[in-house]
Amino acid sequence: PSSGGSHILHPLAPQSLAVPRHSALTLECVVSGSAPAPIRWVKDGRDVLRRGRWKLLHSHLVTDRLEPSDAGNYSCVVGSDSATVKYVNYSLTVLEPASLSRGLQDETVAAGASVHFWCDIGGSPAPTLTWLHNAAPLRPSPRHFPTGNHLRICGVTLEDSGFYQCVANNGIGFVQSTGRLRVQPGKDSVPIIISSPANTTVVAGGDVTLSCSATGLPAPLIRWYDSRGLVISPPA
């Protein structure tokens, strides 16, 4: 049109993009008007063109190689008069495959000791982390504590020996790390209760079973107590 100033023809609505790292990218900003209006691109409020890897192609913003630091909010701003400025926004997420910055190390400990494994990962979106013991999923227990990138095992036994793995996957890529745990028989170790009795409600006259298991060297002796004291023999 011969009047009315410049207009943004495309895109007409805010855009959200998720693009793999190291890809080429063009952020489009199609502008019409009888006279060219000044166009500038800003990222998170700062001039984008001051960064060497971005350049203008007509009114579009282009780069040949995306890096993780390029993620953020971009705006194409058309016009200089604050009363007539028009803009369109892009939200850019840079996708990165799962990566490993710190993997598992082989460990040798005495029975009854504690051991720690660390698995530091990165990626976008954030990867999910799975812990395995001898290729089987590791379930949390009173002695096994998988918490994010950290696995702690208390009161290790010979059954805990073997290979441990952390596997990180974010749908774009996956990585894994393996560490071996060797358990040496110890002279002695403090008893650790690994399965405690659970609170139970039963109908009067019914049967109930309370379970308790423990580990230690030498094998610990388990005693049961009720409100009257030590249970000498199993109740009827």
JSON list of N, CA and C in Angstrom, two decimals, residues 53-116:
[
{"chain": "A", "resi": 53, "resn": "ARG", "atom": "N", "xyz": [28.18, -15.02, 14.48]},
{"chain": "A", "resi": 53, "resn": "ARG", "atom": "CA", "xyz": [27.64, -16.13, 13.69]},
{"chain": "A", "resi": 53, "resn": "ARG", "atom": "C", "xyz": [26.28, -15.83, 13.09]},
{"chain": "A", "resi": 54, "resn": "TRP", "atom": "N", "xyz": [25.66, -14.73, 13.45]},
{"chain": "A", "resi": 54, "resn": "TRP", "atom": "CA", "xyz": [24.35, -14.35, 12.88]},
{"chain": "A", "resi": 54, "resn": "TRP", "atom": "C", "xyz": [24.54, -13.22, 11.86]},
{"chain": "A", "resi": 55, "resn": "LYS", "atom": "N", "xyz": [23.73, -13.25, 10.79]},
{"chain": "A", "resi": 55, "resn": "LYS", "atom": "CA", "xyz": [23.80, -12.19, 9.78]},
{"chain": "A", "resi": 55, "resn": "LYS", "atom": "C", "xyz": [22.42, -11.97, 9.18]},
{"chain": "A", "resi": 56, "resn": "LEU", "atom": "N", "xyz": [22.25, -10.84, 8.51]},
{"chain": "A", "resi": 56, "resn": "LEU", "atom": "CA", "xyz": [20.98, -10.52, 7.86]},
{"chain": "A", "resi": 56, "resn": "LEU", "atom": "C", "xyz": [20.99, -11.01, 6.43]},
{"chain": "A", "resi": 57, "resn": "LEU", "atom": "N", "xyz": [19.87, -11.59, 6.02]},
{"chain": "A", "resi": 57, "resn": "LEU", "atom": "CA", "xyz": [19.61, -11.92, 4.62]},
{"chain": "A", "resi": 57, "resn": "LEU", "atom": "C", "xyz": [18.31, -11.23, 4.27]},
{"chain": "A", "resi": 58, "resn": "HIS", "atom": "N", "xyz": [18.40, -10.10, 3.59]},
{"chain": "A", "resi": 58, "resn": "HIS", "atom": "CA", "xyz": [17.25, -9.19, 3.42]},
{"chain": "A", "resi": 58, "resn": "HIS", "atom": "C", "xyz": [16.77, -8.80, 4.81]},
{"chain": "A", "resi": 59, "resn": "SER", "atom": "N", "xyz": [15.57, -9.19, 5.17]},
{"chain": "A", "resi": 59, "resn": "SER", "atom": "CA", "xyz": [15.09, -8.85, 6.52]},
{"chain": "A", "resi": 59, "resn": "SER", "atom": "C", "xyz": [15.13, -10.06, 7.45]},
{"chain": "A", "resi": 60, "resn": "HIS", "atom": "N", "xyz": [15.65, -11.18, 6.96]},
{"chain": "A", "resi": 60, "resn": "HIS", "atom": "CA", "xyz": [15.67, -12.41, 7.76]},
{"chain": "A", "resi": 60, "resn": "HIS", "atom": "C", "xyz": [16.98, -12.50, 8.54]},
{"chain": "A", "resi": 61, "resn": "LEU", "atom": "N", "xyz": [16.95, -13.30, 9.60]},
{"chain": "A", "resi": 61, "resn": "LEU", "atom": "CA", "xyz": [18.13, -13.55, 10.42]},
{"chain": "A", "resi": 61, "resn": "LEU", "atom": "C", "xyz": [18.58, -14.98, 10.19]},
{"chain": "A", "resi": 62, "resn": "VAL", "atom": "N", "xyz": [19.84, -15.17, 9.82]},
{"chain": "A", "resi": 62, "resn": "VAL", "atom": "CA", "xyz": [20.32, -16.50, 9.46]},
{"chain": "A", "resi": 62, "resn": "VAL", "atom": "C", "xyz": [21.62, -16.82, 10.18]},
{"chain": "A", "resi": 63, "resn": "THR", "atom": "N", "xyz": [21.83, -18.12, 10.40]},
{"chain": "A", "resi": 63, "resn": "THR", "atom": "CA", "xyz": [23.09, -18.63, 10.91]},
{"chain": "A", "resi": 63, "resn": "THR", "atom": "C", "xyz": [23.36, -19.97, 10.25]},
{"chain": "A", "resi": 64, "resn": "ASP", "atom": "N", "xyz": [24.63, -20.27, 10.06]},
{"chain": "A", "resi": 64, "resn": "ASP", "atom": "CA", "xyz": [25.01, -21.54, 9.43]},
{"chain": "A", "resi": 64, "resn": "ASP", "atom": "C", "xyz": [25.18, -22.66, 10.44]},
{"chain": "A", "resi": 65, "resn": "ARG", "atom": "N", "xyz": [25.29, -22.31, 11.74]},
{"chain": "A", "resi": 65, "resn": "ARG", "atom": "CA", "xyz": [25.61, -23.34, 12.72]},
{"chain": "A", "resi": 65, "resn": "ARG", "atom": "C", "xyz": [25.08, -22.91, 14.09]},
{"chain": "A", "resi": 66, "resn": "LEU", "atom": "N", "xyz": [24.08, -23.62, 14.56]},
{"chain": "A", "resi": 66, "resn": "LEU", "atom": "CA", "xyz": [23.50, -23.32, 15.87]},
{"chain": "A", "resi": 66, "resn": "LEU", "atom": "C", "xyz": [24.34, -23.92, 16.98]},
{"chain": "A", "resi": 67, "resn": "GLU", "atom": "N", "xyz": [24.47, -23.16, 18.05]},
{"chain": "A", "resi": 67, "resn": "GLU", "atom": "CA", "xyz": [25.14, -23.63, 19.25]},
{"chain": "A", "resi": 67, "resn": "GLU", "atom": "C", "xyz": [24.17, -23.56, 20.43]},
{"chain": "A", "resi": 68, "resn": "PRO", "atom": "N", "xyz": [24.42, -24.33, 21.50]},
{"chain": "A", "resi": 68, "resn": "PRO", "atom": "CA", "xyz": [23.51, -24.29, 22.65]},
{"chain": "A", "resi": 68, "resn": "PRO", "atom": "C", "xyz": [23.26, -22.88, 23.19]},
{"chain": "A", "resi": 69, "resn": "SER", "atom": "N", "xyz": [24.27, -22.00, 23.10]},
{"chain": "A", "resi": 69, "resn": "SER", "atom": "CA", "xyz": [24.11, -20.64, 23.61]},
{"chain": "A", "resi": 69, "resn": "SER", "atom": "C", "xyz": [23.14, -19.81, 22.78]},
{"chain": "A", "resi": 70, "resn": "ASP", "atom": "N", "xyz": [22.74, -20.30, 21.62]},
{"chain": "A", "resi": 70, "resn": "ASP", "atom": "CA", "xyz": [21.80, -19.56, 20.78]},
{"chain": "A", "resi": 70, "resn": "ASP", "atom": "C", "xyz": [20.35, -19.70, 21.24]},
{"chain": "A", "resi": 71, "resn": "ALA", "atom": "N", "xyz": [20.08, -20.60, 22.15]},
{"chain": "A", "resi": 71, "resn": "ALA", "atom": "CA", "xyz": [18.71, -20.75, 22.65]},
{"chain": "A", "resi": 71, "resn": "ALA", "atom": "C", "xyz": [18.27, -19.46, 23.33]},
{"chain": "A", "resi": 72, "resn": "GLY", "atom": "N", "xyz": [16.99, -19.11, 23.14]},
{"chain": "A", "resi": 72, "resn": "GLY", "atom": "CA", "xyz": [16.48, -17.89, 23.76]},
{"chain": "A", "resi": 72, "resn": "GLY", "atom": "C", "xyz": [15.30, -17.33, 22.99]},
{"chain": "A", "resi": 73, "resn": "ASN", "atom": "N", "xyz": [14.98, -16.08, 23.26]},
{"chain": "A", "resi": 73, "resn": "ASN", "atom": "CA", "xyz": [13.84, -15.39, 22.65]},
{"chain": "A", "resi": 73, "resn": "ASN", "atom": "C", "xyz": [14.33, -14.32, 21.68]},
{"chain": "A", "resi": 74, "resn": "TYR", "atom": "N", "xyz": [13.89, -14.40, 20.43]},
{"chain": "A", "resi": 74, "resn": "TYR", "atom": "CA", "xyz": [14.30, -13.47, 19.38]},
{"chain": "A", "resi": 74, "resn": "TYR", "atom": "C", "xyz": [13.10, -12.64, 18.94]},
{"chain": "A", "resi": 75, "resn": "SER", "atom": "N", "xyz": [13.38, -11.40, 18.55]},
{"chain": "A", "resi": 75, "resn": "SER", "atom": "CA", "xyz": [12.32, -10.52, 18.05]},
{"chain": "A", "resi": 75, "resn": "SER", "atom": "C", "xyz": [12.82, -9.78, 16.81]},
{"chain": "A", "resi": 76, "resn": "CYS", "atom": "N", "xyz": [11.98, -9.75, 15.78]},
{"chain": "A", "resi": 76, "resn": "CYS", "atom": "CA", "xyz": [12.19, -8.91, 14.61]},
{"chain": "A", "resi": 76, "resn": "CYS", "atom": "C", "xyz": [11.42, -7.61, 14.86]},
{"chain": "A", "resi": 77, "resn": "VAL", "atom": "N", "xyz": [12.14, -6.51, 14.95]},
{"chain": "A", "resi": 77, "resn": "VAL", "atom": "CA", "xyz": [11.54, -5.22, 15.29]},
{"chain": "A", "resi": 77, "resn": "VAL", "atom": "C", "xyz": [11.59, -4.33, 14.05]},
{"chain": "A", "resi": 78, "resn": "VAL", "atom": "N", "xyz": [10.42, -3.86, 13.61]},
{"chain": "A", "resi": 78, "resn": "VAL", "atom": "CA", "xyz": [10.29, -3.06, 12.39]},
{"chain": "A", "resi": 78, "resn": "VAL", "atom": "C", "xyz": [9.86, -1.65, 12.78]},
{"chain": "A", "resi": 79, "resn": "GLY", "atom": "N", "xyz": [10.62, -0.65, 12.31]},
{"chain": "A", "resi": 79, "resn": "GLY", "atom": "CA", "xyz": [10.30, 0.74, 12.60]},
{"chain": "A", "resi": 79, "resn": "GLY", "atom": "C", "xyz": [11.14, 1.30, 13.71]},
{"chain": "A", "resi": 80, "resn": "SER", "atom": "N", "xyz": [11.16, 2.61, 13.80]},
{"chain": "A", "resi": 80, "resn": "SER", "atom": "CA", "xyz": [11.95, 3.28, 14.83]},
{"chain": "A", "resi": 80, "resn": "SER", "atom": "C", "xyz": [11.10, 4.15, 15.74]},
{"chain": "A", "resi": 81, "resn": "ASP", "atom": "N", "xyz": [9.93, 4.56, 15.25]},
{"chain": "A", "resi": 81, "resn": "ASP", "atom": "CA", "xyz": [9.02, 5.38, 16.06]},
{"chain": "A", "resi": 81, "resn": "ASP", "atom": "C", "xyz": [8.30, 4.45, 17.03]},
{"chain": "A", "resi": 82, "resn": "SER", "atom": "N", "xyz": [8.41, 4.73, 18.32]},
{"chain": "A", "resi": 82, "resn": "SER", "atom": "CA", "xyz": [7.82, 3.84, 19.32]},
{"chain": "A", "resi": 82, "resn": "SER", "atom": "C", "xyz": [6.31, 3.68, 19.15]},
{"chain": "A", "resi": 83, "resn": "ALA", "atom": "N", "xyz": [5.68, 4.65, 18.49]},
{"chain": "A", "resi": 83, "resn": "ALA", "atom": "CA", "xyz": [4.23, 4.56, 18.30]},
{"chain": "A", "resi": 83, "resn": "ALA", "atom": "C", "xyz": [3.85, 3.63, 17.15]},
{"chain": "A", "resi": 84, "resn": "THR", "atom": "N", "xyz": [4.80, 3.35, 16.25]},
{"chain": "A", "resi": 84, "resn": "THR", "atom": "CA", "xyz": [4.47, 2.55, 15.07]},
{"chain": "A", "resi": 84, "resn": "THR", "atom": "C", "xyz": [5.32, 1.28, 14.96]},
{"chain": "A", "resi": 85, "resn": "VAL", "atom": "N", "xyz": [6.11, 0.98, 15.98]},
{"chain": "A", "resi": 85, "resn": "VAL", "atom": "CA", "xyz": [6.97, -0.21, 15.92]},
{"chain": "A", "resi": 85, "resn": "VAL", "atom": "C", "xyz": [6.12, -1.47, 15.89]},
{"chain": "A", "resi": 86, "resn": "LYS", "atom": "N", "xyz": [6.50, -2.40, 15.03]},
{"chain": "A", "resi": 86, "resn": "LYS", "atom": "CA", "xyz": [5.85, -3.72, 14.95]},
{"chain": "A", "resi": 86, "resn": "LYS", "atom": "C", "xyz": [6.92, -4.78, 15.14]},
{"chain": "A", "resi": 87, "resn": "TYR", "atom": "N", "xyz": [6.52, -5.92, 15.69]},
{"chain": "A", "resi": 87, "resn": "TYR", "atom": "CA", "xyz": [7.52, -6.95, 15.97]},
{"chain": "A", "resi": 87, "resn": "TYR", "atom": "C", "xyz": [6.86, -8.33, 15.94]},
{"chain": "A", "resi": 88, "resn": "VAL", "atom": "N", "xyz": [7.69, -9.34, 15.75]},
{"chain": "A", "resi": 88, "resn": "VAL", "atom": "CA", "xyz": [7.26, -10.73, 15.84]},
{"chain": "A", "resi": 88, "resn": "VAL", "atom": "C", "xyz": [8.31, -11.48, 16.64]},
{"chain": "A", "resi": 89, "resn": "ASN", "atom": "N", "xyz": [7.87, -12.44, 17.45]},
{"chain": "A", "resi": 89, "resn": "ASN", "atom": "CA", "xyz": [8.77, -13.11, 18.39]},
{"chain": "A", "resi": 89, "resn": "ASN", "atom": "C", "xyz": [8.97, -14.58, 18.00]},
{"chain": "A", "resi": 90, "resn": "TYR", "atom": "N", "xyz": [10.20, -15.04, 18.22]},
{"chain": "A", "resi": 90, "resn": "TYR", "atom": "CA", "xyz": [10.55, -16.45, 18.09]},
{"chain": "A", "resi": 90, "resn": "TYR", "atom": "C", "xyz": [11.10, -16.93, 19.43]},
{"chain": "A", "resi": 91, "resn": "SER", "atom": "N", "xyz": [10.66, -18.11, 19.84]},
{"chain": "A", "resi": 91, "resn": "SER", "atom": "CA", "xyz": [11.25, -18.78, 20.98]},
{"chain": "A", "resi": 91, "resn": "SER", "atom": "C", "xyz": [12.03, -19.98, 20.45]},
{"chain": "A", "resi": 92, "resn": "LEU", "atom": "N", "xyz": [13.34, -19.98, 20.67]},
{"chain": "A", "resi": 92, "resn": "LEU", "atom": "CA", "xyz": [14.21, -20.99, 20.07]},
{"chain": "A", "resi": 92, "resn": "LEU", "atom": "C", "xyz": [14.80, -21.90, 21.14]},
{"chain": "A", "resi": 93, "resn": "THR", "atom": "N", "xyz": [14.59, -23.20, 20.95]},
{"chain": "A", "resi": 93, "resn": "THR", "atom": "CA", "xyz": [15.23, -24.22, 21.78]},
{"chain": "A", "resi": 93, "resn": "THR", "atom": "C", "xyz": [16.22, -24.98, 20.92]},
{"chain": "A", "resi": 94, "resn": "VAL", "atom": "N", "xyz": [17.44, -25.10, 21.38]},
{"chain": "A", "resi": 94, "resn": "VAL", "atom": "CA", "xyz": [18.48, -25.83, 20.65]},
{"chain": "A", "resi": 94, "resn": "VAL", "atom": "C", "xyz": [18.56, -27.24, 21.24]},
{"chain": "A", "resi": 95, "resn": "LEU", "atom": "N", "xyz": [18.26, -28.23, 20.42]},
{"chain": "A", "resi": 95, "resn": "LEU", "atom": "CA", "xyz": [18.24, -29.62, 20.86]},
{"chain": "A", "resi": 95, "resn": "LEU", "atom": "C", "xyz": [19.66, -30.19, 20.87]},
{"chain": "A", "resi": 96, "resn": "GLU", "atom": "N", "xyz": [19.99, -30.85, 21.96]},
{"chain": "A", "resi": 96, "resn": "GLU", "atom": "CA", "xyz": [21.30, -31.49, 22.09]},
{"chain": "A", "resi": 96, "resn": "GLU", "atom": "C", "xyz": [21.11, -32.95, 22.48]},
{"chain": "A", "resi": 97, "resn": "PRO", "atom": "N", "xyz": [21.81, -33.88, 21.84]},
{"chain": "A", "resi": 97, "resn": "PRO", "atom": "CA", "xyz": [21.74, -35.28, 22.27]},
{"chain": "A", "resi": 97, "resn": "PRO", "atom": "C", "xyz": [22.30, -35.44, 23.67]},
{"chain": "A", "resi": 98, "resn": "ALA", "atom": "N", "xyz": [21.86, -36.47, 24.35]},
{"chain": "A", "resi": 98, "resn": "ALA", "atom": "CA", "xyz": [22.37, -36.75, 25.69]},
{"chain": "A", "resi": 98, "resn": "ALA", "atom": "C", "xyz": [23.89, -36.89, 25.65]},
{"chain": "A", "resi": 99, "resn": "SER", "atom": "N", "xyz": [24.55, -36.32, 26.65]},
{"chain": "A", "resi": 99, "resn": "SER", "atom": "CA", "xyz": [26.01, -36.38, 26.72]},
{"chain": "A", "resi": 99, "resn": "SER", "atom": "C", "xyz": [26.44, -36.74, 28.13]},
{"chain": "A", "resi": 100, "resn": "LEU", "atom": "N", "xyz": [27.66, -37.20, 28.25]},
{"chain": "A", "resi": 100, "resn": "LEU", "atom": "CA", "xyz": [28.19, -37.67, 29.53]},
{"chain": "A", "resi": 100, "resn": "LEU", "atom": "C", "xyz": [29.46, -36.88, 29.85]},
{"chain": "A", "resi": 101, "resn": "SER", "atom": "N", "xyz": [29.46, -36.19, 31.00]},
{"chain": "A", "resi": 101, "resn": "SER", "atom": "CA", "xyz": [30.65, -35.44, 31.40]},
{"chain": "A", "resi": 101, "resn": "SER", "atom": "C", "xyz": [31.42, -36.14, 32.52]},
{"chain": "A", "resi": 102, "resn": "ARG", "atom": "N", "xyz": [30.77, -37.06, 33.21]},
{"chain": "A", "resi": 102, "resn": "ARG", "atom": "CA", "xyz": [31.44, -37.82, 34.28]},
{"chain": "A", "resi": 102, "resn": "ARG", "atom": "C", "xyz": [30.80, -39.19, 34.36]},
{"chain": "A", "resi": 103, "resn": "GLY", "atom": "N", "xyz": [31.57, -40.23, 34.11]},
{"chain": "A", "resi": 103, "resn": "GLY", "atom": "CA", "xyz": [31.04, -41.57, 34.09]},
{"chain": "A", "resi": 103, "resn": "GLY", "atom": "C", "xyz": [31.37, -42.36, 35.34]},
{"chain": "A", "resi": 104, "resn": "LEU", "atom": "N", "xyz": [30.91, -43.61, 35.36]},
{"chain": "A", "resi": 104, "resn": "LEU", "atom": "CA", "xyz": [31.12, -44.49, 36.50]},
{"chain": "A", "resi": 104, "resn": "LEU", "atom": "C", "xyz": [32.57, -44.97, 36.54]},
{"chain": "A", "resi": 105, "resn": "GLN", "atom": "N", "xyz": [33.07, -45.17, 37.75]},
{"chain": "A", "resi": 105, "resn": "GLN", "atom": "CA", "xyz": [34.41, -45.70, 37.96]},
{"chain": "A", "resi": 105, "resn": "GLN", "atom": "C", "xyz": [34.31, -47.07, 38.64]},
{"chain": "A", "resi": 106, "resn": "ASP", "atom": "N", "xyz": [35.28, -47.94, 38.34]},
{"chain": "A", "resi": 106, "resn": "ASP", "atom": "CA", "xyz": [35.33, -49.22, 39.03]},
{"chain": "A", "resi": 106, "resn": "ASP", "atom": "C", "xyz": [35.62, -48.98, 40.52]},
{"chain": "A", "resi": 107, "resn": "GLU", "atom": "N", "xyz": [34.95, -49.76, 41.37]},
{"chain": "A", "resi": 107, "resn": "GLU", "atom": "CA", "xyz": [35.10, -49.60, 42.80]},
{"chain": "A", "resi": 107, "resn": "GLU", "atom": "C", "xyz": [35.35, -50.96, 43.44]},
{"chain": "A", "resi": 108, "resn": "THR", "atom": "N", "xyz": [36.21, -50.99, 44.47]},
{"chain": "A", "resi": 108, "resn": "THR", "atom": "CA", "xyz": [36.45, -52.19, 45.27]},
{"chain": "A", "resi": 108, "resn": "THR", "atom": "C", "xyz": [36.28, -51.80, 46.73]},
{"chain": "A", "resi": 109, "resn": "VAL", "atom": "N", "xyz": [35.34, -52.46, 47.42]},
{"chain": "A", "resi": 109, "resn": "VAL", "atom": "CA", "xyz": [35.06, -52.13, 48.81]},
{"chain": "A", "resi": 109, "resn": "VAL", "atom": "C", "xyz": [34.91, -53.41, 49.61]},
{"chain": "A", "resi": 110, "resn": "ALA", "atom": "N", "xyz": [35.03, -53.28, 50.93]},
{"chain": "A", "resi": 110, "resn": "ALA", "atom": "CA", "xyz": [34.81, -54.41, 51.82]},
{"chain": "A", "resi": 110, "resn": "ALA", "atom": "C", "xyz": [33.33, -54.58, 52.08]},
{"chain": "A", "resi": 111, "resn": "ALA", "atom": "N", "xyz": [32.92, -55.82, 52.31]},
{"chain": "A", "resi": 111, "resn": "ALA", "atom": "CA", "xyz": [31.52, -56.09, 52.63]},
{"chain": "A", "resi": 111, "resn": "ALA", "atom": "C", "xyz": [31.12, -55.27, 53.86]},
{"chain": "A", "resi": 112, "resn": "GLY", "atom": "N", "xyz": [29.92, -54.71, 53.79]},
{"chain": "A", "resi": 112, "resn": "GLY", "atom": "CA", "xyz": [29.42, -53.90, 54.89]},
{"chain": "A", "resi": 112, "resn": "GLY", "atom": "C", "xyz": [29.68, -52.42, 54.72]},
{"chain": "A", "resi": 113, "resn": "ALA", "atom": "N", "xyz": [30.56, -52.04, 53.80]},
{"chain": "A", "resi": 113, "resn": "ALA", "atom": "CA", "xyz": [30.86, -50.63, 53.59]},
{"chain": "A", "resi": 113, "resn": "ALA", "atom": "C", "xyz": [29.81, -49.99, 52.68]},
{"chain": "A", "resi": 114, "resn": "SER", "atom": "N", "xyz": [29.96, -48.71, 52.43]},
{"chain": "A", "resi": 114, "resn": "SER", "atom": "CA", "xyz": [29.10, -47.98, 51.50]},
{"chain": "A", "resi": 114, "resn": "SER", "atom": "C", "xyz": [29.90, -47.63, 50.26]},
{"chain": "A", "resi": 115, "resn": "VAL", "atom": "N", "xyz": [29.19, -47.51, 49.13]},
{"chain": "A", "resi": 115, "resn": "VAL", "atom": "CA", "xyz": [29.85, -47.17, 47.88]},
{"chain": "A", "resi": 115, "resn": "VAL", "atom": "C", "xyz": [28.99, -46.17, 47.13]},
{"chain": "A", "resi": 116, "resn": "HIS", "atom": "N", "xyz": [29.65, -45.30, 46.35]},
{"chain": "A", "resi": 116, "resn": "HIS", "atom": "CA", "xyz": [28.95, -44.26, 45.60]},
{"chain": "A", "resi": 116, "resn": "HIS", "atom": "C", "xyz": [29.34, -44.34, 44.13]}
]
